[in-house]
Coordinates of C-alpha atoms in Angstrom, one line a residue:
M1 CA -0.2 0.2 0.0
P2 CA 1.3 3.4 -0.9
H3 CA 2.6 5.5 2.2
L4 CA 0.3 8.7 1.5
T5 CA -3.1 6.4 1.1
H6 CA -1.8 4.5 4.4
I7 CA -1.8 8.3 6.0
Q8 CA -4.8 9.5 4.6
E9 CA -6.8 6.3 6.1
N10 CA -5.3 7.2 9.7
L11 CA -6.5 10.8 9.2
A12 CA -10.1 10.3 8.7
S13 CA -12.6 10.5 11.4
D14 CA -16.2 9.9 12.0
A15 CA -16.8 13.3 13.6
G16 CA -18.1 14.4 9.8
Y17 CA -16.8 17.7 7.7
P18 CA -16.5 20.5 10.1
V19 CA -18.6 23.2 9.2
Q20 CA -16.0 25.9 9.4
L21 CA -14.2 24.0 6.5
A22 CA -17.0 23.7 4.2
L23 CA -18.0 27.5 4.7
F24 CA -14.4 28.5 3.3
G25 CA -15.0 25.9 0.4
W26 CA -17.6 27.8 -0.7
V27 CA -15.7 31.1 -0.6
Y28 CA -13.3 29.6 -2.4
A29 CA -15.7 28.5 -4.9
L30 CA -17.6 31.6 -5.1
C31 CA -14.8 34.0 -5.5
P32 CA -14.4 33.3 -9.1
V33 CA -17.8 33.6 -9.8
L34 CA -18.3 37.1 -8.2
T35 CA -14.9 38.2 -9.8
L36 CA -16.2 36.9 -13.3
I37 CA -19.2 39.0 -12.9
A38 CA -17.6 42.1 -11.8
V39 CA -15.4 41.9 -15.0
G40 CA -18.4 41.3 -16.9
A41 CA -20.2 44.5 -15.5
G42 CA -17.1 46.7 -15.7
A43 CA -16.7 45.5 -19.6
S44 CA -20.4 46.2 -20.5
S45 CA -20.7 49.5 -18.3
A46 CA -17.4 50.2 -20.4
A47 CA -18.9 49.6 -23.9
V48 CA -22.0 51.5 -22.9
R49 CA -19.5 54.4 -22.3
D50 CA -17.5 54.6 -24.7
R51 CA -20.4 53.9 -27.2
G52 CA -21.9 57.2 -26.1
L53 CA -19.0 59.1 -26.4
H54 CA -17.8 58.1 -30.0
G55 CA -21.4 57.5 -31.4
R56 CA -21.6 61.7 -31.9
S57 CA -20.5 63.8 -35.0
P58 CA -17.3 65.8 -34.0
G59 CA -18.5 69.1 -34.4
G60 CA -21.9 68.5 -32.3
V61 CA -25.1 68.8 -34.3
G62 CA -24.6 71.5 -36.6
A63 CA -21.7 69.9 -37.9
G64 CA -20.7 70.0 -41.7
R65 CA -23.5 72.9 -42.2
G66 CA -22.2 75.8 -43.6

């Protein structure tokens, strides 16, 4: 039997999984999801902001009329 497998079997307990460790596991899994949501929201608002600035003509409403 491999050495690490033997050590792992000796570490197992019947107490169950501690709630604190389970909570840290959920936080660890939730952080990347929240990061992707924040980056997506930032990119979306930047695109809307840029579209609003570049959608107008350079001279304003009456540009090009003479």
